[in-house]
Amino acid sequence: MFDEIHEECGVFGAYRLPQASLITYYGLHTLQHRGQEASGIAVMDQGKISIQKGKGLTIDLFTKESLKKLKGETAVGHVRYSTAGGQENANIQPIVARGLKEQVAVVHNGQIVNEKELRVELEKEGCIFQGTSDSEIILHNIQKEKGSLYERVKKTAAKLVGAFSLIVMGEDELIAVRDQKGLRPLSFSKMEDGYVIASETCALDILGLYEHTEILPGEIVRFYKGIVSRERYALPSFQYMCAMEYIYFARPDSDIESINVHAFRKETGRLLAKNDWIEADLVVGVPDSSLSAAIGYAECAGIELEQGLVKNRFVTRTFIQPTQALRDRGVRMKLSPIKDVIEGKRVVMIDDSIVRGTTSRRIVRLLKEAGAKEVHVRIASPIITSPCFYGVDTSTKEELIGARMSEEQIKDYIEADSLKFMSVEELKEAAGHVGLCTACFDGAYCTPLFSYQEKLEN
Ligand code: SF4
């Protein structure tokens, strides 16, 4: 429906905190940009887990009364945008195992690329799966290993290949793990006598917690009986933080690997402008994720920055789109140009990425309909040419305009007067000390792809 890429999920954990479910609710609400399809909270109380989860936004799903029923001082929560696992209810997280000896809940952000191999192995050993998500594979594997919950999570993490930021909840215990390449972010902060863990630091900041500790790639952190211990379950590797987290997914007020997301995006805009000699009257960012890059571009190019587009933030995936007939009559729901700003102007339009090209074309048309004399499109990322198998919903090459067309052809397709992308080198320059995964731009995947290799080749 939309020409956009989507993050798979956001995770949150609260440890030894009165009102753990309420704190988790606030955390999930702050992470809602990472997934709007489903939401869930599981709480541990004296070895027993209570859970509420379902389709929809966190604010629609939970009430004061329902949160009160989720009693306990340790909680995990999840917001979901389904990718590999599909939209079935059984895939909504947290996923819980209730055994005779213990109850365990898991929340997961990312995608495991050796899931098929692990699933086959587990099925041979008699595991029965309720859903199709890789998170359930993780939980089953934790259950089948030997030792304490911590030892089993550690052994499981060592078997997983791909992207994962995980939180596992046991009795008076939370275990947080990040994949060896550090593809997805995960941080924690101390809060009163307990701790909170979140996919993004913005969910810690809203609790007044500005001191964050980033969980390292290949690290497992245990919150147990009030004590925090940290250990590596995998050898340190070169880091491959998902470049799209900086470019598009994360909130601008989050820090990833000590780099503020807004500052990163501003820098991409500045780098785009550095070797650009376009004559224009205005710089307009496509809201919301391109606004920071637009500021950087305008500052560096010395061109006035204006708000030329307004976004309706309430158009989600379940929104009933206007029919073609209404669209032909000019009905548009998601973005609107400000005619007074645009009319008669040569506009530099800054966007974060081009996936299928249809959105960019629509926005260029909107600006021209509003009277723009010229529209020069500048993209604050390189051309996307390869699918992602690490938890982002671009699973085939055919979907990607950059895999089928040259830059010149894309320019013609989106009806722009000119078009420029960043180079992969410039993107890496913006990231400074942080190693980036840039596989969707250059096809350099940081892990073996297992069964996904076929998808890539077909
Ligand atoms: S392939 Fe692209 S979207 Fe996927 S993890 Fe790497 S940078 Fe992120």
mmCIF file of C-alpha atoms in Angstrom, residues 142-438:
data_model
loop_
_atom_site.group_PDB
_atom_site.id
_atom_site.type_symbol
_atom_site.label_atom_id
_atom_site.label_comp_id
_atom_site.label_asym_id
_atom_site.label_seq_id
_atom_site.Cartn_x
_atom_site.Cartn_y
_atom_site.Cartn_z
ATOM 1 C CA ILE A 142 15.830 -21.856 24.974
ATOM 2 C CA GLN A 143 13.495 -24.516 26.366
ATOM 3 C CA LYS A 144 15.415 -27.433 24.879
ATOM 4 C CA GLU A 145 18.936 -26.449 26.015
ATOM 5 C CA LYS A 146 20.300 -27.641 29.373
ATOM 6 C CA GLY A 147 21.224 -25.551 32.436
ATOM 7 C CA SER A 148 19.846 -22.405 34.066
ATOM 8 C CA LEU A 149 17.712 -20.020 32.029
ATOM 9 C CA TYR A 150 20.731 -17.764 31.622
ATOM 10 C CA GLU A 151 22.919 -20.618 30.330
ATOM 11 C CA ARG A 152 20.188 -21.722 27.925
ATOM 12 C CA VAL A 153 19.708 -18.208 26.546
ATOM 13 C CA LYS A 154 23.462 -17.923 26.086
ATOM 14 C CA LYS A 155 23.656 -21.229 24.201
ATOM 15 C CA THR A 156 20.688 -20.197 22.051
ATOM 16 C CA ALA A 157 22.190 -16.811 21.190
ATOM 17 C CA ALA A 158 25.370 -18.531 20.020
ATOM 18 C CA LYS A 159 23.299 -20.599 17.542
ATOM 19 C CA LEU A 160 21.381 -17.700 16.016
ATOM 20 C CA VAL A 161 22.607 -16.023 12.836
ATOM 21 C CA GLY A 162 21.157 -12.689 11.759
ATOM 22 C CA ALA A 163 19.725 -9.691 13.546
ATOM 23 C CA PHE A 164 18.389 -9.929 17.056
ATOM 24 C CA SER A 165 17.929 -7.740 20.066
ATOM 25 C CA LEU A 166 16.217 -10.011 22.577
ATOM 26 C CA ILE A 167 14.822 -9.722 26.072
ATOM 27 C CA VAL A 168 13.994 -12.928 27.942
ATOM 28 C CA MET A 169 11.991 -12.859 31.193
ATOM 29 C CA GLY A 170 12.251 -15.511 33.904
ATOM 30 C CA GLU A 171 11.477 -15.396 37.634
ATOM 31 C CA ASP A 172 13.191 -12.318 39.110
ATOM 32 C CA GLU A 173 15.318 -12.247 35.993
ATOM 33 C CA LEU A 174 15.618 -10.375 32.710
ATOM 34 C CA ILE A 175 18.233 -11.341 30.127
ATOM 35 C CA ALA A 176 19.032 -8.948 27.291
ATOM 36 C CA VAL A 177 21.064 -10.069 24.272
ATOM 37 C CA ARG A 178 22.338 -8.403 21.106
ATOM 38 C CA ASP A 179 23.503 -10.199 17.967
ATOM 39 C CA GLN A 180 27.195 -10.475 17.275
ATOM 40 C CA LYS A 181 27.146 -7.900 14.447
ATOM 41 C CA GLY A 182 25.137 -5.366 16.453
ATOM 42 C CA LEU A 183 22.558 -4.949 13.674
ATOM 43 C CA ARG A 184 19.743 -3.733 15.949
ATOM 44 C CA PRO A 185 20.127 -1.323 18.868
ATOM 45 C CA LEU A 186 19.457 -2.144 22.551
ATOM 46 C CA SER A 187 20.249 -0.066 25.640
ATOM 47 C CA PHE A 188 19.428 -0.001 29.335
ATOM 48 C CA SER A 189 19.299 2.503 32.185
ATOM 49 C CA LYS A 190 19.101 2.297 35.951
ATOM 50 C CA MET A 191 15.789 3.443 37.392
ATOM 51 C CA GLU A 192 15.341 3.682 41.164
ATOM 52 C CA ASP A 193 16.121 0.195 42.500
ATOM 53 C CA GLY A 194 15.593 -1.473 39.120
ATOM 54 C CA TYR A 195 16.387 -1.205 35.414
ATOM 55 C CA VAL A 196 14.704 -0.554 32.098
ATOM 56 C CA ILE A 197 15.827 -1.874 28.707
ATOM 57 C CA ALA A 198 14.697 -0.501 25.341
ATOM 58 C CA SER A 199 15.289 -0.764 21.599
ATOM 59 C CA GLU A 200 15.830 2.971 21.477
ATOM 60 C CA THR A 201 17.101 5.448 24.028
ATOM 61 C CA CYS A 202 14.102 7.760 23.445
ATOM 62 C CA ALA A 203 12.038 5.231 25.453
ATOM 63 C CA LEU A 204 14.488 5.628 28.367
ATOM 64 C CA ASP A 205 14.621 9.430 28.090
ATOM 65 C CA ILE A 206 10.840 9.756 28.527
ATOM 66 C CA LEU A 207 11.255 8.163 31.954
ATOM 67 C CA GLY A 208 13.789 10.865 32.830
ATOM 68 C CA LEU A 209 16.706 8.452 32.320
ATOM 69 C CA TYR A 210 19.380 10.171 30.260
ATOM 70 C CA GLU A 211 22.276 7.916 31.303
ATOM 71 C CA HIS A 212 22.187 4.963 28.920
ATOM 72 C CA THR A 213 24.354 1.881 28.629
ATOM 73 C CA GLU A 214 24.465 0.333 25.186
ATOM 74 C CA ILE A 215 24.474 -3.464 25.146
ATOM 75 C CA LEU A 216 27.453 -4.411 22.986
ATOM 76 C CA PRO A 217 27.326 -6.568 19.860
ATOM 77 C CA GLY A 218 27.678 -10.193 20.996
ATOM 78 C CA GLU A 219 26.925 -9.318 24.609
ATOM 79 C CA ILE A 220 24.469 -10.874 27.069
ATOM 80 C CA VAL A 221 23.375 -8.859 30.099
ATOM 81 C CA ARG A 222 21.707 -10.501 33.067
ATOM 82 C CA PHE A 223 19.486 -8.675 35.547
ATOM 83 C CA TYR A 224 19.142 -11.244 38.299
ATOM 84 C CA LYS A 225 18.305 -11.002 41.991
ATOM 85 C CA GLY A 226 18.896 -7.253 41.776
ATOM 86 C CA ILE A 227 22.389 -7.541 40.280
ATOM 87 C CA VAL A 228 23.559 -6.773 36.727
ATOM 88 C CA SER A 229 26.248 -8.900 35.100
ATOM 89 C CA ARG A 230 27.629 -8.581 31.571
ATOM 90 C CA GLU A 231 29.355 -11.182 29.448
ATOM 91 C CA ARG A 232 30.201 -11.833 25.813
ATOM 92 C CA TYR A 233 28.686 -14.970 24.340
ATOM 93 C CA ALA A 234 30.424 -14.367 20.975
ATOM 94 C CA LEU A 235 33.791 -13.005 19.955
ATOM 95 C CA PRO A 236 33.827 -9.302 19.105
ATOM 96 C CA SER A 237 33.316 -8.751 15.377
ATOM 97 C CA PHE A 238 33.395 -5.692 13.146
ATOM 98 C CA GLN A 239 30.167 -3.838 13.856
ATOM 99 C CA TYR A 240 27.352 -3.664 11.303
ATOM 100 C CA MET A 241 24.709 -1.390 12.766
ATOM 101 C CA CYS A 242 21.757 -1.172 10.358
ATOM 102 C CA ALA A 243 22.264 2.069 8.403
ATOM 103 C CA MET A 244 18.484 2.375 8.023
ATOM 104 C CA GLU A 245 18.118 2.783 11.788
ATOM 105 C CA TYR A 246 19.953 6.095 11.433
ATOM 106 C CA ILE A 247 18.448 7.066 8.078
ATOM 107 C CA TYR A 248 14.820 6.282 8.699
ATOM 108 C CA PHE A 249 13.632 3.988 11.509
ATOM 109 C CA ALA A 250 14.842 5.480 14.758
ATOM 110 C CA ARG A 251 13.393 8.581 16.355
ATOM 111 C CA PRO A 252 15.593 11.674 15.975
ATOM 112 C CA ASP A 253 15.837 12.030 19.772
ATOM 113 C CA SER A 254 17.416 8.561 20.102
ATOM 114 C CA ASP A 255 21.155 7.955 20.326
ATOM 115 C CA ILE A 256 22.605 4.869 18.652
ATOM 116 C CA GLU A 257 26.186 3.932 19.501
ATOM 117 C CA SER A 258 26.539 7.388 21.068
ATOM 118 C CA ILE A 259 25.531 9.181 17.857
ATOM 119 C CA ASN A 260 22.337 11.191 17.997
ATOM 120 C CA VAL A 261 20.015 10.214 15.131
ATOM 121 C CA HIS A 262 19.016 13.816 14.356
ATOM 122 C CA ALA A 263 22.708 14.824 14.216
ATOM 123 C CA PHE A 264 23.465 11.890 11.891
ATOM 124 C CA ARG A 265 20.645 12.886 9.529
ATOM 125 C CA LYS A 266 21.731 16.524 9.551
ATOM 126 C CA GLU A 267 25.207 15.382 8.589
ATOM 127 C CA THR A 268 23.840 13.336 5.655
ATOM 128 C CA GLY A 269 22.074 16.473 4.410
ATOM 129 C CA ARG A 270 25.262 18.461 4.745
ATOM 130 C CA LEU A 271 27.261 15.838 2.827
ATOM 131 C CA LEU A 272 24.596 15.768 0.090
ATOM 132 C CA ALA A 273 24.832 19.528 -0.297
ATOM 133 C CA LYS A 274 28.627 19.635 -0.210
ATOM 134 C CA ASN A 275 29.122 18.700 -3.851
ATOM 135 C CA ASP A 276 25.773 19.863 -5.138
ATOM 136 C CA TRP A 277 25.630 23.058 -7.197
ATOM 137 C CA ILE A 278 21.923 23.313 -7.776
ATOM 138 C CA GLU A 279 20.298 26.758 -8.061
ATOM 139 C CA ALA A 280 17.094 26.737 -6.037
ATOM 140 C CA ASP A 281 14.837 28.950 -3.906
ATOM 141 C CA LEU A 282 13.745 26.528 -1.186
ATOM 142 C CA VAL A 283 14.709 23.328 0.581
ATOM 143 C CA VAL A 284 11.721 21.199 1.629
ATOM 144 C CA GLY A 285 12.055 18.029 3.696
ATOM 145 C CA VAL A 286 9.529 15.221 3.381
ATOM 146 C CA PRO A 287 8.089 14.847 6.897
ATOM 147 C CA ASP A 288 9.036 13.407 9.320
ATOM 148 C CA SER A 289 12.227 11.430 8.872
ATOM 149 C CA SER A 290 13.765 13.735 6.236
ATOM 150 C CA LEU A 291 13.422 16.988 8.156
ATOM 151 C CA SER A 292 16.793 16.704 9.908
ATOM 152 C CA ALA A 293 18.600 16.001 6.601
ATOM 153 C CA ALA A 294 16.776 18.979 5.058
ATOM 154 C CA ILE A 295 18.131 21.249 7.828
ATOM 155 C CA GLY A 296 21.681 20.004 7.138
ATOM 156 C CA TYR A 297 21.298 20.463 3.386
ATOM 157 C CA ALA A 298 19.827 23.983 3.686
ATOM 158 C CA GLU A 299 22.511 25.102 6.154
ATOM 159 C CA CYS A 300 25.339 23.834 3.948
ATOM 160 C CA ALA A 301 23.865 25.004 0.621
ATOM 161 C CA GLY A 302 22.804 28.391 1.992
ATOM 162 C CA ILE A 303 19.272 27.939 0.635
ATOM 163 C CA GLU A 304 16.185 28.850 2.654
ATOM 164 C CA LEU A 305 14.534 25.947 4.513
ATOM 165 C CA GLU A 306 10.744 25.914 4.413
ATOM 166 C CA GLN A 307 7.891 23.708 5.522
ATOM 167 C CA GLY A 308 6.397 22.892 2.159
ATOM 168 C CA LEU A 309 4.663 19.630 3.063
ATOM 169 C CA VAL A 310 2.306 18.704 5.892
ATOM 170 C CA LYS A 311 1.838 15.111 7.004
ATOM 171 C CA ASN A 312 -1.269 13.567 8.508
ATOM 172 C CA ARG A 313 0.225 11.331 11.208
ATOM 173 C CA PHE A 314 -2.897 9.212 11.594
ATOM 174 C CA VAL A 315 -2.732 7.415 8.249
ATOM 175 C CA THR A 316 -1.557 3.926 9.213
ATOM 176 C CA ARG A 317 -1.555 0.612 7.370
ATOM 177 C CA THR A 318 -5.169 -0.117 8.307
ATOM 178 C CA PHE A 319 -6.378 3.214 6.948
ATOM 179 C CA ILE A 320 -8.963 2.865 4.156
ATOM 180 C CA GLN A 321 -7.240 4.422 1.162
ATOM 181 C CA PRO A 322 -9.180 6.698 -1.201
ATOM 182 C CA THR A 323 -10.457 4.927 -4.300
ATOM 183 C CA GLN A 324 -8.777 5.652 -7.648
ATOM 184 C CA ALA A 325 -11.769 7.841 -8.588
ATOM 185 C CA LEU A 326 -11.279 9.983 -5.468
ATOM 186 C CA ARG A 327 -7.535 10.113 -6.026
ATOM 187 C CA ASP A 328 -8.162 11.298 -9.596
ATOM 188 C CA ARG A 329 -10.219 14.141 -8.120
ATOM 189 C CA GLY A 330 -7.219 15.174 -6.036
ATOM 190 C CA VAL A 331 -8.113 13.524 -2.726
ATOM 191 C CA ARG A 332 -4.927 12.848 -0.797
ATOM 192 C CA MET A 333 -4.715 11.793 2.784
ATOM 193 C CA LYS A 334 -1.122 11.445 3.861
ATOM 194 C CA LEU A 335 0.807 14.471 2.595
ATOM 195 C CA SER A 336 -0.315 17.915 1.513
ATOM 196 C CA PRO A 337 1.756 20.733 0.047
ATOM 197 C CA ILE A 338 1.524 24.299 1.346
ATOM 198 C CA LYS A 339 0.682 26.091 -1.887
ATOM 199 C CA ASP A 340 1.680 29.575 -0.655
ATOM 200 C CA VAL A 341 5.181 28.314 0.099
ATOM 201 C CA ILE A 342 5.718 26.255 -3.049
ATOM 202 C CA GLU A 343 4.117 28.267 -5.849
ATOM 203 C CA GLY A 344 6.572 29.662 -8.389
ATOM 204 C CA LYS A 345 9.595 28.266 -6.514
ATOM 205 C CA ARG A 346 12.518 26.047 -7.534
ATOM 206 C CA VAL A 347 12.387 23.418 -4.815
ATOM 207 C CA VAL A 348 15.049 21.030 -3.506
ATOM 208 C CA MET A 349 13.027 18.147 -2.060
ATOM 209 C CA ILE A 350 14.930 16.084 0.511
ATOM 210 C CA ASP A 351 13.762 12.536 1.185
ATOM 211 C CA ASP A 352 15.400 9.745 3.181
ATOM 212 C CA SER A 353 15.174 6.922 0.632
ATOM 213 C CA ILE A 354 13.513 5.634 -2.528
ATOM 214 C CA VAL A 355 12.125 2.093 -2.372
ATOM 215 C CA ARG A 356 9.614 1.494 -5.145
ATOM 216 C CA GLY A 357 9.591 5.049 -6.474
ATOM 217 C CA THR A 358 5.827 5.509 -6.346
ATOM 218 C CA THR A 359 5.851 7.738 -3.247
ATOM 219 C CA SER A 360 8.621 9.960 -4.617
ATOM 220 C CA ARG A 361 6.700 10.373 -7.863
ATOM 221 C CA ARG A 362 3.547 11.237 -5.951
ATOM 222 C CA ILE A 363 5.334 13.874 -3.869
ATOM 223 C CA VAL A 364 7.020 15.434 -6.911
ATOM 224 C CA ARG A 365 3.601 15.642 -8.574
ATOM 225 C CA LEU A 366 2.084 17.194 -5.419
ATOM 226 C CA LEU A 367 4.762 19.885 -5.417
ATOM 227 C CA LYS A 368 4.303 20.584 -9.111
ATOM 228 C CA GLU A 369 0.518 20.711 -8.753
ATOM 229 C CA ALA A 370 1.087 23.259 -5.991
ATOM 230 C CA GLY A 371 2.969 25.398 -8.526
ATOM 231 C CA ALA A 372 6.645 24.441 -8.030
ATOM 232 C CA LYS A 373 8.677 25.639 -11.044
ATOM 233 C CA GLU A 374 11.286 22.898 -10.619
ATOM 234 C CA VAL A 375 11.658 19.960 -8.216
ATOM 235 C CA HIS A 376 15.175 18.676 -7.579
ATOM 236 C CA VAL A 377 15.105 15.488 -5.529
ATOM 237 C CA ARG A 378 17.971 14.772 -3.136
ATOM 238 C CA ILE A 379 18.009 11.468 -1.275
ATOM 239 C CA ALA A 380 19.811 11.241 2.077
ATOM 240 C CA SER A 381 20.882 7.628 1.470
ATOM 241 C CA PRO A 382 22.383 5.621 -1.407
ATOM 242 C CA ILE A 383 20.239 3.781 -3.993
ATOM 243 C CA ILE A 384 18.568 0.696 -2.468
ATOM 244 C CA THR A 385 19.475 -2.174 -4.759
ATOM 245 C CA SER A 386 19.254 -5.288 -2.567
ATOM 246 C CA PRO A 387 16.653 -6.746 -0.217
ATOM 247 C CA CYS A 388 17.099 -6.871 3.549
ATOM 248 C CA PHE A 389 16.956 -10.162 5.445
ATOM 249 C CA TYR A 390 17.632 -8.674 8.847
ATOM 250 C CA GLY A 391 14.131 -7.598 9.832
ATOM 251 C CA VAL A 392 13.067 -5.024 7.266
ATOM 252 C CA ASP A 393 10.288 -5.678 4.803
ATOM 253 C CA THR A 394 12.086 -5.366 1.476
ATOM 254 C CA SER A 395 12.288 -9.046 0.702
ATOM 255 C CA THR A 396 12.586 -9.165 -3.099
ATOM 256 C CA LYS A 397 14.707 -7.323 -5.635
ATOM 257 C CA GLU A 398 11.739 -6.741 -7.950
ATOM 258 C CA GLU A 399 10.189 -4.409 -5.375
ATOM 259 C CA LEU A 400 13.177 -2.101 -5.546
ATOM 260 C CA ILE A 401 13.296 0.515 -8.266
ATOM 261 C CA GLY A 402 17.055 0.890 -7.704
ATOM 262 C CA ALA A 403 17.598 -2.754 -8.667
ATOM 263 C CA ARG A 404 15.802 -2.296 -12.000
ATOM 264 C CA MET A 405 16.585 1.232 -13.168
ATOM 265 C CA SER A 406 19.583 3.552 -13.529
ATOM 266 C CA GLU A 407 19.668 6.862 -11.649
ATOM 267 C CA GLU A 408 18.661 8.683 -14.840
ATOM 268 C CA GLN A 409 15.705 6.331 -15.383
ATOM 269 C CA ILE A 410 14.586 6.781 -11.768
ATOM 270 C CA LYS A 411 14.743 10.568 -12.234
ATOM 271 C CA ASP A 412 12.454 10.281 -15.272
ATOM 272 C CA TYR A 413 10.121 7.850 -13.483
ATOM 273 C CA ILE A 414 9.604 10.108 -10.474
ATOM 274 C CA GLU A 415 9.270 13.125 -12.829
ATOM 275 C CA ALA A 416 11.978 15.128 -11.054
ATOM 276 C CA ASP A 417 14.025 17.856 -12.744
ATOM 277 C CA SER A 418 17.152 16.344 -11.232
ATOM 278 C CA LEU A 419 18.013 13.562 -8.796
ATOM 279 C CA LYS A 420 20.978 12.812 -6.587
ATOM 280 C CA PHE A 421 21.659 10.091 -4.020
ATOM 281 C CA MET A 422 24.374 9.876 -1.357
ATOM 282 C CA SER A 423 27.229 7.486 -1.962
ATOM 283 C CA VAL A 424 27.895 4.566 0.399
ATOM 284 C CA GLU A 425 31.217 6.246 1.298
ATOM 285 C CA GLU A 426 29.434 9.453 2.309
ATOM 286 C CA LEU A 427 27.016 7.440 4.427
ATOM 287 C CA LYS A 428 29.916 5.773 6.221
ATOM 288 C CA GLU A 429 31.528 9.172 6.709
ATOM 289 C CA ALA A 430 28.350 10.394 8.439
ATOM 290 C CA ALA A 431 28.503 7.401 10.815
ATOM 291 C CA GLY A 432 32.058 8.248 11.939
ATOM 292 C CA HIS A 433 33.282 5.570 14.360
ATOM 293 C CA VAL A 434 30.215 3.313 13.942
ATOM 294 C CA GLY A 435 30.504 0.387 11.500
ATOM 295 C CA LEU A 436 27.391 0.182 9.335
ATOM 296 C CA CYS A 437 25.481 -2.563 7.566
ATOM 297 C CA THR A 438 24.989 -1.183 4.073
#
